[in-house]
Short mmCIF file of C-alpha atoms and ligand atoms in Angstrom, two decimals:
data_model
loop_
_atom_site.label_atom_id
_atom_site.label_comp_id
_atom_site.label_asym_id
_atom_site.label_seq_id
_atom_site.Cartn_x
_atom_site.Cartn_y
_atom_site.Cartn_z
CA MET A 156 4.74 38.49 3.35
CA THR A 157 5.41 39.64 6.92
CA ASP A 158 2.72 41.07 9.16
CA THR A 159 3.97 44.06 11.11
CA THR A 160 1.22 43.46 13.65
CA SER A 161 1.20 40.49 15.99
CA ASN A 162 -0.74 37.33 15.12
CA LYS A 163 -4.46 37.85 15.63
CA MET A 164 -5.03 34.27 16.81
CA TRP A 165 -2.34 34.03 19.47
CA GLY A 166 -0.53 37.38 19.48
CA GLY A 167 -1.93 38.86 22.69
CA ARG A 168 1.43 38.90 24.41
CA PHE A 169 3.42 39.82 21.30
CA ALA A 170 4.40 43.37 20.36
CA ALA A 171 5.76 42.50 16.91
CA GLY A 172 4.92 40.10 14.14
CA PRO A 173 7.22 37.25 13.09
CA ASP A 174 10.26 37.62 10.87
CA ALA A 175 9.60 36.54 7.30
CA ILE A 176 11.84 33.52 7.76
CA MET A 177 10.06 32.62 11.00
CA GLU A 178 6.78 32.78 9.13
CA ALA A 179 8.17 30.63 6.31
CA ILE A 180 9.45 27.87 8.57
CA ASN A 181 6.38 27.97 10.80
CA ALA A 182 3.59 27.91 8.23
CA SER A 183 2.01 24.66 7.09
CA ILE A 184 -0.88 26.07 5.07
CA SER A 185 0.82 25.30 1.76
CA PHE A 186 0.29 21.60 2.43
CA ASP A 187 -2.16 21.15 5.29
CA GLN A 188 -4.89 22.78 3.19
CA ARG A 189 -5.41 19.22 1.98
CA MET A 190 -7.12 18.60 5.34
CA ALA A 191 -9.68 21.39 4.91
CA ALA A 192 -12.69 19.10 4.65
CA GLN A 193 -11.57 17.13 7.71
CA ASP A 194 -10.94 20.32 9.65
CA ILE A 195 -14.40 21.62 8.90
CA ALA A 196 -16.05 18.28 9.72
CA GLY A 197 -14.21 18.24 13.07
CA SER A 198 -15.23 21.81 13.86
CA ARG A 199 -18.85 21.21 12.95
CA ALA A 200 -18.96 18.18 15.26
CA HIS A 201 -17.27 20.16 18.03
CA ALA A 202 -19.70 23.09 17.72
CA ALA A 203 -22.74 20.80 17.81
CA MET A 204 -21.38 19.14 20.95
CA LEU A 205 -20.65 22.48 22.65
CA ALA A 206 -24.29 23.47 22.11
CA ALA A 207 -25.64 20.10 23.24
CA GLN A 208 -23.65 20.51 26.46
CA ASP A 209 -24.88 24.12 26.93
CA ILE A 210 -21.32 25.40 26.65
CA ILE A 211 -22.33 27.72 23.79
CA SER A 212 -25.81 28.75 22.67
CA ASP A 213 -27.76 26.89 20.00
CA SER A 214 -27.87 30.00 17.85
CA ASP A 215 -24.10 30.46 18.00
CA ALA A 216 -23.60 26.78 17.14
CA ASP A 217 -26.00 27.09 14.21
CA ALA A 218 -24.20 30.15 12.91
CA ILE A 219 -20.84 28.38 13.28
CA ARG A 220 -22.02 25.21 11.58
CA LYS A 221 -23.62 27.08 8.66
CA GLY A 222 -20.67 29.43 8.35
CA LEU A 223 -18.28 26.52 8.18
CA LEU A 224 -20.21 25.12 5.23
CA THR A 225 -19.86 28.48 3.50
CA VAL A 226 -16.11 28.36 4.12
CA LEU A 227 -15.97 24.80 2.80
CA SER A 228 -17.76 25.78 -0.40
CA GLU A 229 -15.29 28.63 -0.89
CA ILE A 230 -12.41 26.19 -0.47
CA GLU A 231 -13.96 23.64 -2.79
CA GLY A 232 -14.82 26.35 -5.31
CA GLY A 233 -11.23 27.56 -5.32
CA THR A 234 -12.10 31.07 -4.18
CA PHE A 235 -10.64 30.81 -0.68
CA ALA A 236 -7.63 33.07 -0.11
CA TYR A 237 -5.11 31.19 2.03
CA SER A 238 -2.87 33.26 4.26
CA THR A 239 0.62 32.24 5.31
CA ALA A 240 0.42 34.67 8.20
CA LEU A 241 -2.42 32.51 9.53
CA GLU A 242 -0.01 29.54 9.54
CA ASP A 243 -2.21 26.55 9.01
CA ILE A 244 -5.57 25.28 7.81
CA HIS A 245 -7.06 25.49 11.32
CA MET A 246 -6.46 29.22 11.73
CA ASN A 247 -7.21 30.00 8.10
CA VAL A 248 -10.64 28.42 8.42
CA GLU A 249 -11.38 30.02 11.78
CA ALA A 250 -10.28 33.46 10.62
CA ARG A 251 -12.48 33.23 7.53
CA LEU A 252 -15.38 32.00 9.68
CA LYS A 253 -15.01 35.17 11.73
CA GLU A 254 -15.28 37.26 8.56
CA VAL A 255 -18.37 35.34 7.45
CA ILE A 256 -20.36 35.11 10.72
CA GLY A 257 -18.70 37.58 13.07
CA GLU A 258 -18.59 37.25 16.84
CA PRO A 259 -19.89 33.65 17.32
CA ALA A 260 -16.82 32.36 15.45
CA GLY A 261 -14.72 33.22 18.51
CA ARG A 262 -16.64 30.63 20.57
CA LEU A 263 -15.74 27.67 18.34
CA HIS A 264 -12.35 27.09 19.93
CA THR A 265 -13.83 26.62 23.42
CA GLY A 266 -12.61 23.45 25.10
CA ARG A 267 -10.25 22.48 22.32
CA SER A 268 -6.77 23.28 21.05
CA ARG A 269 -5.05 23.11 17.73
CA ASN A 270 -3.22 20.10 19.15
CA ASP A 271 -6.28 17.87 19.39
CA GLN A 272 -7.68 19.56 16.29
CA VAL A 273 -4.72 18.70 14.08
CA ALA A 274 -4.54 15.16 15.47
CA THR A 275 -8.23 14.72 14.66
CA ASP A 276 -7.96 16.18 11.17
CA PHE A 277 -4.92 14.13 10.31
CA LYS A 278 -6.48 10.95 11.63
CA LEU A 279 -9.57 11.52 9.52
CA TRP A 280 -7.36 12.10 6.48
CA VAL A 281 -5.22 9.02 7.06
CA ARG A 282 -8.33 6.93 7.76
CA ASP A 283 -9.55 7.75 4.26
CA GLN A 284 -6.22 6.54 2.91
CA PHE A 285 -6.60 3.20 4.66
CA ASP A 286 -9.96 2.91 2.90
CA ALA A 287 -8.51 3.97 -0.45
CA ALA A 288 -5.67 1.46 -0.10
CA GLU A 289 -8.22 -1.23 0.71
CA SER A 290 -10.19 -0.46 -2.47
CA GLY A 291 -7.03 -0.33 -4.57
CA LEU A 292 -5.82 -3.64 -3.20
CA LEU A 293 -9.18 -5.32 -3.72
CA ALA A 294 -9.25 -4.20 -7.35
CA LEU A 295 -5.71 -5.46 -7.91
CA ILE A 296 -6.50 -8.79 -6.29
CA GLN A 297 -9.55 -9.18 -8.55
CA ALA A 298 -7.38 -8.54 -11.60
CA LEU A 299 -4.86 -11.15 -10.42
CA LEU A 300 -7.64 -13.67 -9.81
CA GLY A 301 -8.75 -13.13 -13.42
CA GLN A 302 -5.25 -13.94 -14.68
CA ALA A 303 -4.93 -16.93 -12.34
CA GLU A 304 -8.23 -18.40 -13.40
CA ALA A 305 -7.50 -18.03 -17.11
CA GLY A 306 -4.06 -19.59 -16.79
CA ALA A 307 -4.52 -22.06 -13.95
CA ASP A 308 -2.89 -24.82 -16.03
CA TRP A 309 -0.46 -22.86 -18.20
CA VAL A 310 3.01 -24.16 -17.47
CA MET A 311 5.96 -21.84 -16.97
CA PRO A 312 9.34 -22.13 -15.32
CA GLY A 313 9.47 -21.52 -11.60
CA PHE A 314 12.69 -19.88 -10.46
CA THR A 315 14.99 -19.79 -7.48
CA HIS A 316 18.03 -17.52 -7.73
CA LEU A 317 16.38 -16.53 -11.05
CA GLN A 318 17.61 -19.90 -12.34
CA THR A 319 15.10 -22.41 -13.69
CA ALA A 320 14.03 -24.55 -10.74
CA GLN A 321 10.83 -26.52 -11.33
CA PRO A 322 7.85 -26.03 -13.62
CA VAL A 323 4.97 -24.12 -12.08
CA THR A 324 1.71 -22.77 -13.42
CA TRP A 325 0.95 -19.21 -14.44
CA GLY A 326 -2.06 -19.29 -12.14
CA HIS A 327 0.12 -20.36 -9.23
CA HIS A 328 2.51 -17.48 -9.82
CA MET A 329 -0.37 -14.99 -9.98
CA MET A 330 -1.84 -16.43 -6.81
CA ALA A 331 1.45 -15.87 -4.98
CA TYR A 332 0.84 -12.15 -5.45
CA VAL A 333 -2.77 -12.53 -4.34
CA GLU A 334 -1.44 -13.87 -1.05
CA MET A 335 0.97 -10.94 -0.70
CA PHE A 336 -1.59 -8.28 -1.51
CA GLY A 337 -4.06 -10.12 0.69
CA ARG A 338 -1.72 -9.67 3.64
CA ASP A 339 -1.35 -6.00 2.71
CA LEU A 340 -5.11 -5.74 2.81
CA GLY A 341 -5.11 -7.31 6.26
CA ARG A 342 -2.45 -4.89 7.50
CA MET A 343 -4.46 -1.90 6.25
CA ARG A 344 -7.61 -3.19 7.91
CA ASP A 345 -5.89 -4.03 11.21
CA ALA A 346 -4.26 -0.64 11.44
CA ARG A 347 -7.47 1.16 10.55
CA ALA A 348 -9.34 -0.62 13.32
CA ARG A 349 -6.60 0.26 15.83
CA MET A 350 -6.36 3.93 14.90
CA ASN A 351 -10.09 4.69 14.99
CA GLU A 352 -10.16 6.56 18.31
CA SER A 353 -10.99 10.24 18.50
CA PRO A 354 -8.38 12.67 19.85
CA LEU A 355 -10.91 15.52 19.84
CA GLY A 356 -11.43 16.89 23.34
CA ALA A 357 -7.93 16.06 24.54
CA ALA A 358 -7.45 19.83 24.11
CA ALA A 359 -3.89 21.12 24.40
CA LEU A 360 -2.63 18.12 26.38
CA ALA A 361 -4.50 17.76 29.67
CA GLY A 362 -8.16 17.64 28.72
CA THR A 363 -10.49 20.51 29.54
CA SER A 364 -12.53 21.83 32.45
CA PHE A 365 -15.52 22.40 30.16
CA PRO A 366 -18.16 19.65 30.45
CA ILE A 367 -17.57 18.35 26.93
CA ASP A 368 -18.99 15.09 25.59
CA ARG A 369 -16.19 13.29 23.80
CA ASP A 370 -18.38 10.32 22.92
CA MET A 371 -20.65 12.61 20.96
CA THR A 372 -17.89 14.08 18.79
CA ALA A 373 -16.25 10.68 18.39
CA GLN A 374 -19.49 9.24 17.10
CA ALA A 375 -20.22 12.17 14.83
CA LEU A 376 -16.85 11.72 13.15
CA GLY A 377 -17.17 7.95 12.75
CA PHE A 378 -14.66 7.06 15.44
CA ASP A 379 -15.28 3.96 17.57
CA ARG A 380 -14.56 5.76 20.85
CA PRO A 381 -12.61 8.71 22.27
CA SER A 382 -8.93 8.08 22.97
CA ALA A 383 -8.34 7.36 26.65
CA ASN A 384 -5.33 9.52 27.47
CA SER A 385 -5.17 13.16 26.47
CA LEU A 386 -1.35 13.34 26.50
CA ASP A 387 -1.17 10.38 24.16
CA ALA A 388 -4.04 11.60 22.01
CA VAL A 389 -2.29 14.81 20.97
CA SER A 390 1.16 13.33 20.55
CA ASP A 391 0.39 10.00 18.91
CA ARG A 392 1.27 9.58 15.24
CA ASP A 393 1.34 5.77 15.29
CA PHE A 394 -1.59 5.72 12.89
CA ALA A 395 0.47 7.56 10.26
CA LEU A 396 3.46 5.31 10.88
CA GLU A 397 1.32 2.21 10.63
CA PHE A 398 -0.08 3.49 7.36
CA LEU A 399 3.44 4.14 6.07
CA GLY A 400 4.61 0.76 7.33
CA ALA A 401 1.80 -1.10 5.63
CA ALA A 402 2.25 1.08 2.54
CA SER A 403 5.98 0.33 2.47
CA ILE A 404 5.45 -3.41 2.60
CA CYS A 405 2.79 -3.11 -0.10
CA ALA A 406 5.11 -0.98 -2.24
CA MET A 407 7.83 -3.59 -1.75
CA HIS A 408 5.43 -6.25 -3.07
CA LEU A 409 4.51 -4.01 -5.98
CA SER A 410 8.18 -3.50 -6.78
CA ARG A 411 8.84 -7.24 -6.88
CA PHE A 412 5.93 -7.84 -9.23
CA ALA A 413 6.89 -4.82 -11.34
CA GLU A 414 10.42 -6.20 -11.65
CA GLU A 415 9.07 -9.51 -12.89
CA LEU A 416 6.93 -7.74 -15.46
CA VAL A 417 9.96 -5.79 -16.68
CA ILE A 418 11.91 -9.02 -17.08
CA TRP A 419 9.01 -10.99 -18.52
CA SER A 420 8.15 -8.39 -21.15
CA SER A 421 11.72 -8.28 -22.51
CA ALA A 422 12.55 -9.76 -25.92
CA GLN A 423 14.71 -12.35 -24.16
CA PHE A 424 11.84 -13.69 -22.06
CA ARG A 425 8.62 -12.86 -23.94
CA PHE A 426 6.54 -14.30 -21.11
CA VAL A 427 4.02 -11.45 -21.24
CA THR A 428 2.90 -8.77 -23.61
CA LEU A 429 1.97 -5.54 -21.90
CA SER A 430 -0.82 -3.54 -23.49
CA ASP A 431 -0.11 -0.39 -25.45
CA ARG A 432 -2.14 1.45 -22.83
CA PHE A 433 0.49 0.68 -20.21
CA SER A 434 3.66 0.97 -22.31
CA THR A 435 5.57 3.79 -23.94
CA GLY A 436 7.75 4.12 -27.01
CA SER A 437 11.22 5.49 -27.55
CA SER A 438 11.78 8.73 -29.43
CA ILE A 439 14.86 7.35 -31.17
CA MET A 440 14.48 3.55 -31.34
CA PRO A 441 11.31 2.77 -33.31
CA GLN A 442 11.19 -0.89 -32.29
CA LYS A 443 10.97 -0.15 -28.58
CA LYS A 444 8.00 -0.75 -26.35
CA ASN A 445 9.03 0.13 -22.85
CA PRO A 446 7.41 -1.07 -19.61
CA ASP A 447 7.58 2.41 -18.03
CA ALA A 448 4.61 1.92 -15.73
CA ALA A 449 6.20 -1.20 -14.29
CA GLU A 450 9.51 0.59 -13.86
CA LEU A 451 7.90 3.52 -12.07
CA ILE A 452 5.95 1.18 -9.82
CA ARG A 453 9.20 -0.61 -9.07
CA ALA A 454 10.68 2.73 -7.98
CA LYS A 455 7.79 3.97 -5.79
CA ILE A 456 9.08 2.02 -2.81
CA GLY A 457 11.87 4.60 -2.61
CA ARG A 458 9.69 7.53 -1.69
CA ILE A 459 7.17 5.49 0.29
CA MET A 460 9.76 3.79 2.47
CA GLY A 461 11.57 7.14 2.61
CA ALA A 462 8.45 8.70 4.10
CA ASN A 463 8.25 5.88 6.63
CA VAL A 464 11.83 6.47 7.75
CA ALA A 465 11.43 10.25 7.73
CA LEU A 466 8.39 10.24 10.01
CA MET A 467 9.94 7.67 12.33
CA MET A 468 12.94 10.00 12.71
CA VAL A 469 10.67 12.99 13.35
CA MET A 470 8.89 11.14 16.14
CA LYS A 471 11.95 9.54 17.69
CA GLY A 472 12.88 11.08 21.02
CA LEU A 473 10.03 13.60 21.12
CA PRO A 474 9.01 14.27 24.71
CA LEU A 475 5.30 14.29 25.53
CA ALA A 476 3.05 15.87 24.50
CA TYR A 477 2.79 17.96 21.30
CA SER A 478 5.91 19.49 19.74
CA LYS A 479 5.99 21.49 16.55
CA ASP A 480 8.23 18.80 15.05
CA MET A 481 5.01 16.93 14.49
CA GLN A 482 3.94 19.37 11.80
CA GLU A 483 6.56 17.57 9.69
CA ASP A 484 4.30 14.51 9.64
CA LYS A 485 1.98 15.48 6.83
CA GLU A 486 3.87 16.03 3.59
CA GLN A 487 5.51 12.62 3.86
CA VAL A 488 2.20 10.88 4.38
CA PHE A 489 0.45 12.86 1.64
CA ASP A 490 3.16 11.98 -0.86
CA ALA A 491 3.33 8.33 0.15
CA ALA A 492 -0.44 7.93 0.00
CA ASP A 493 -0.74 9.62 -3.41
CA ASN A 494 1.97 7.43 -4.84
CA LEU A 495 0.73 4.20 -3.30
CA MET A 496 -2.76 4.72 -4.74
CA LEU A 497 -1.31 5.58 -8.14
CA ALA A 498 0.95 2.53 -8.12
CA LEU A 499 -1.91 0.23 -7.11
CA ALA A 500 -4.15 1.62 -9.86
CA ALA A 501 -1.39 1.35 -12.48
CA MET A 502 -0.60 -2.21 -11.46
CA GLU A 503 -4.27 -3.15 -11.60
CA GLY A 504 -4.51 -1.68 -15.11
CA MET A 505 -1.40 -3.49 -16.28
CA VAL A 506 -2.50 -6.82 -14.86
CA LYS A 507 -5.96 -6.56 -16.40
CA ASP A 508 -4.55 -5.68 -19.81
CA MET A 509 -1.49 -7.93 -20.06
CA SER A 510 -1.52 -11.20 -21.92
CA ALA A 511 0.65 -14.15 -21.01
CA ASN A 512 2.38 -15.77 -24.00
CA ARG A 513 1.37 -19.32 -23.34
CA ASP A 514 3.72 -20.83 -25.92
CA SER A 515 6.79 -18.96 -24.68
CA LEU A 516 5.94 -19.91 -21.12
CA ALA A 517 5.57 -23.57 -22.07
CA ALA A 518 8.79 -23.61 -24.10
CA ALA A 519 10.71 -22.05 -21.24
CA ALA A 520 9.07 -24.41 -18.74
CA GLY A 521 10.52 -27.44 -20.53
CA SER A 522 14.06 -26.11 -20.79
CA GLY A 523 16.77 -25.77 -18.19
CA PHE A 524 16.33 -29.34 -16.80
CA SER A 525 13.27 -28.13 -14.96
CA THR A 526 12.01 -31.67 -14.28
CA ALA A 527 15.24 -32.92 -12.70
CA THR A 528 13.55 -33.04 -9.31
CA ASP A 529 10.73 -35.12 -10.81
CA LEU A 530 13.33 -37.57 -12.08
CA ALA A 531 14.98 -37.80 -8.67
CA ASP A 532 11.59 -38.27 -7.00
CA TRP A 533 10.78 -41.08 -9.49
CA LEU A 534 14.01 -42.88 -8.59
CA VAL A 535 13.00 -42.70 -4.93
CA ARG A 536 9.38 -43.66 -5.47
CA VAL A 537 9.77 -46.42 -8.07
CA LEU A 538 13.26 -47.82 -7.45
CA GLY A 539 13.27 -47.21 -3.70
CA LEU A 540 16.57 -45.31 -3.73
CA PRO A 541 17.52 -42.95 -0.89
CA PHE A 542 16.88 -39.35 -2.01
CA ARG A 543 20.56 -38.40 -1.74
CA ASP A 544 21.54 -41.20 -4.17
CA ALA A 545 18.69 -40.29 -6.49
CA HIS A 546 19.86 -36.67 -6.43
CA HIS A 547 23.39 -37.75 -7.42
CA ILE A 548 22.23 -40.02 -10.26
CA THR A 549 19.96 -37.30 -11.62
CA GLY A 550 22.84 -34.85 -11.47
CA SER A 551 24.95 -37.12 -13.64
CA LEU A 552 22.11 -37.35 -16.19
CA VAL A 553 21.80 -33.57 -16.23
CA ALA A 554 25.52 -33.36 -16.92
CA LEU A 555 25.12 -35.90 -19.74
CA ALA A 556 22.24 -33.99 -21.29
CA GLU A 557 24.15 -30.76 -21.00
CA LYS A 558 27.14 -32.34 -22.73
CA ASN A 559 24.86 -33.57 -25.54
CA GLY A 560 23.18 -30.19 -25.83
CA CYS A 561 19.74 -31.61 -25.11
CA ASP A 562 17.18 -31.65 -22.28
CA LEU A 563 16.37 -34.54 -19.94
CA PRO A 564 13.37 -35.91 -21.90
CA ASP A 565 15.60 -36.04 -25.02
CA LEU A 566 17.97 -38.64 -23.51
CA THR A 567 17.45 -42.22 -24.70
CA LEU A 568 16.54 -45.02 -22.30
CA ASP A 569 20.00 -46.54 -22.86
CA GLN A 570 21.63 -43.28 -21.90
CA MET A 571 19.43 -43.18 -18.81
CA LYS A 572 20.45 -46.70 -17.88
CA THR A 573 24.12 -45.71 -17.83
CA ALA A 574 23.33 -43.78 -14.66
CA HIS A 575 21.22 -46.58 -13.08
CA ASP A 576 20.27 -49.79 -14.83
CA GLY A 577 16.97 -50.07 -12.98
CA ILE A 578 15.51 -47.10 -14.89
CA THR A 579 12.61 -48.06 -17.19
CA ALA A 580 10.74 -46.27 -19.98
CA ASP A 581 8.07 -45.20 -17.44
CA VAL A 582 10.49 -42.51 -16.31
CA PHE A 583 9.64 -40.43 -19.37
CA ASP A 584 6.14 -39.84 -17.98
CA VAL A 585 7.48 -37.68 -15.18
CA LEU A 586 9.86 -35.74 -17.38
CA GLY A 587 7.01 -33.86 -19.08
CA VAL A 588 6.22 -30.49 -17.54
CA GLU A 589 2.45 -31.05 -17.60
CA ASN A 590 2.82 -34.20 -15.54
CA SER A 591 5.28 -32.45 -13.30
CA VAL A 592 2.87 -29.67 -12.35
CA ASN A 593 -0.13 -32.01 -12.17
CA SER A 594 1.72 -34.14 -9.66
CA ARG A 595 2.32 -31.25 -7.22
CA MET A 596 -1.02 -31.72 -5.48
CA SER A 597 0.19 -30.94 -1.96
CA TYR A 598 -1.91 -28.18 -0.35
CA GLY A 599 -0.75 -24.85 -1.76
CA GLY A 600 1.20 -26.61 -4.51
CA THR A 601 1.34 -25.65 -8.16
CA ALA A 602 -1.04 -28.29 -9.58
CA PRO A 603 -3.85 -26.64 -11.57
CA ALA A 604 -6.43 -28.24 -9.27
CA GLN A 605 -4.73 -26.60 -6.25
CA VAL A 606 -4.59 -23.26 -8.04
CA ARG A 607 -8.29 -23.45 -8.90
CA ALA A 608 -9.10 -24.29 -5.29
CA GLN A 609 -7.19 -21.20 -4.12
CA VAL A 610 -8.93 -19.00 -6.68
CA ALA A 611 -12.27 -20.30 -5.39
CA ARG A 612 -11.22 -19.70 -1.78
CA TRP A 613 -10.28 -16.10 -2.52
CA LYS A 614 -13.49 -15.50 -4.43
CA GLY A 615 -15.34 -16.76 -1.38
CA ILE A 616 -13.39 -14.43 0.89
CA LEU A 617 -14.00 -11.41 -1.33
CA GLY A 618 -17.67 -12.28 -1.81
N1 LIG B 102 0.00 23.34 12.12
C1 LIG B 102 0.20 22.60 13.32
C2 LIG B 102 0.60 21.16 13.02
O1 LIG B 102 0.46 20.74 11.91
C3 LIG B 102 -1.06 22.60 14.12
C4 LIG B 102 -0.86 22.45 15.59
C5 LIG B 102 -0.22 23.65 16.14
N2 LIG B 102 -0.20 23.60 17.58
C6 LIG B 102 0.60 24.40 18.29
N3 LIG B 102 0.56 24.25 19.55
N4 LIG B 102 1.38 25.28 17.71
O2 LIG B 102 1.09 20.47 13.85
#
């Protein structure tokens, strides 16, 4: 749709309306309508401030503030007719306000610009996403704590290079993810605290000659203070980049966990059983139960990190202050936020529902020479050997066991003695996986007592 007349918001100097393609590339209303509530909250705060500062009359401010609520209810009720010719949410709302209340609507834009308006709206929107991410992360952490507590002493293999390394506990493995998501939580909170400054009143770029009160609007919108430099205020998108950065790291963590769940739920591993609620079947292979949610979570990093890169490239090299390039900030952030929240919720659901197969975990924990390090440590501790020698002797016993097709605890004492004649029957105590994990009592280690202490610490933190 092309208007033949010039734009009614800014078309004073224009004789003709935009080409249809100009309108198509210029308009953002198809996506920035998601910021309608923020736009109206910002405008209501601005109007109240203009009246308090005697810049507009109280009656005009009242009409504006009431009219904006009418517009909001139309938007929420789905009856609002968006216009591409009016470009974006800011001008769509203002134009409709004019239709609803008439002349006072024209006074709303006093002492402000769409540049500080869009920065304010977007900040309010992104701030809500920091809060949503915080809630999603807290719920996921709670679910992980539940798993960790239930299985604090369930033994399983710990891996390096995805090769059996040393026995660990299920609770310990779950708590590793609590640490990761805990850092994600911290990143979300740090960034939210840093971004909470109000751009409103920076106007187009230089501030305004009207005697506005920026503290008043900042406070009304829940900001800690007004931003201190008007050029920066209208051209800063760090808050969106920090959100995407924190979201990308979080999505990376989610993808690692999702990958483990995919592996663990396979017939070859059988470490976990995912619930029917978070699995799907195959239309051709009746036996299949597929971990689709985990696979999709594993993939979400692609679009979330993609958004991070895309916005960084948009912002790179932009001269101060506002440039229209910055309109390209929103879709990326909207998509990344939607998908992060969905991935967090799906992961929380999967973790709550899944059951660890204790027997499979234990069987796997005892295979693959997982207590070889315990044997080497015993040789050091009891026989006083240098660790390098102990390592070599243990290696020869592993080779012997491998040749005999058995595991370390299955070797006889005589066979053990062929590697070092000082070895006694006591060695078999440390070759059991339970003893192995119980012995790893160093702070942050895998011993059940350490795991329980970390669960208690996190419960204390979360209150
Ligand atoms: N729709 C625009 C955006 O998202 C609003 C700001 C427009 N400002 C301007 N000077 N054209 O960035």
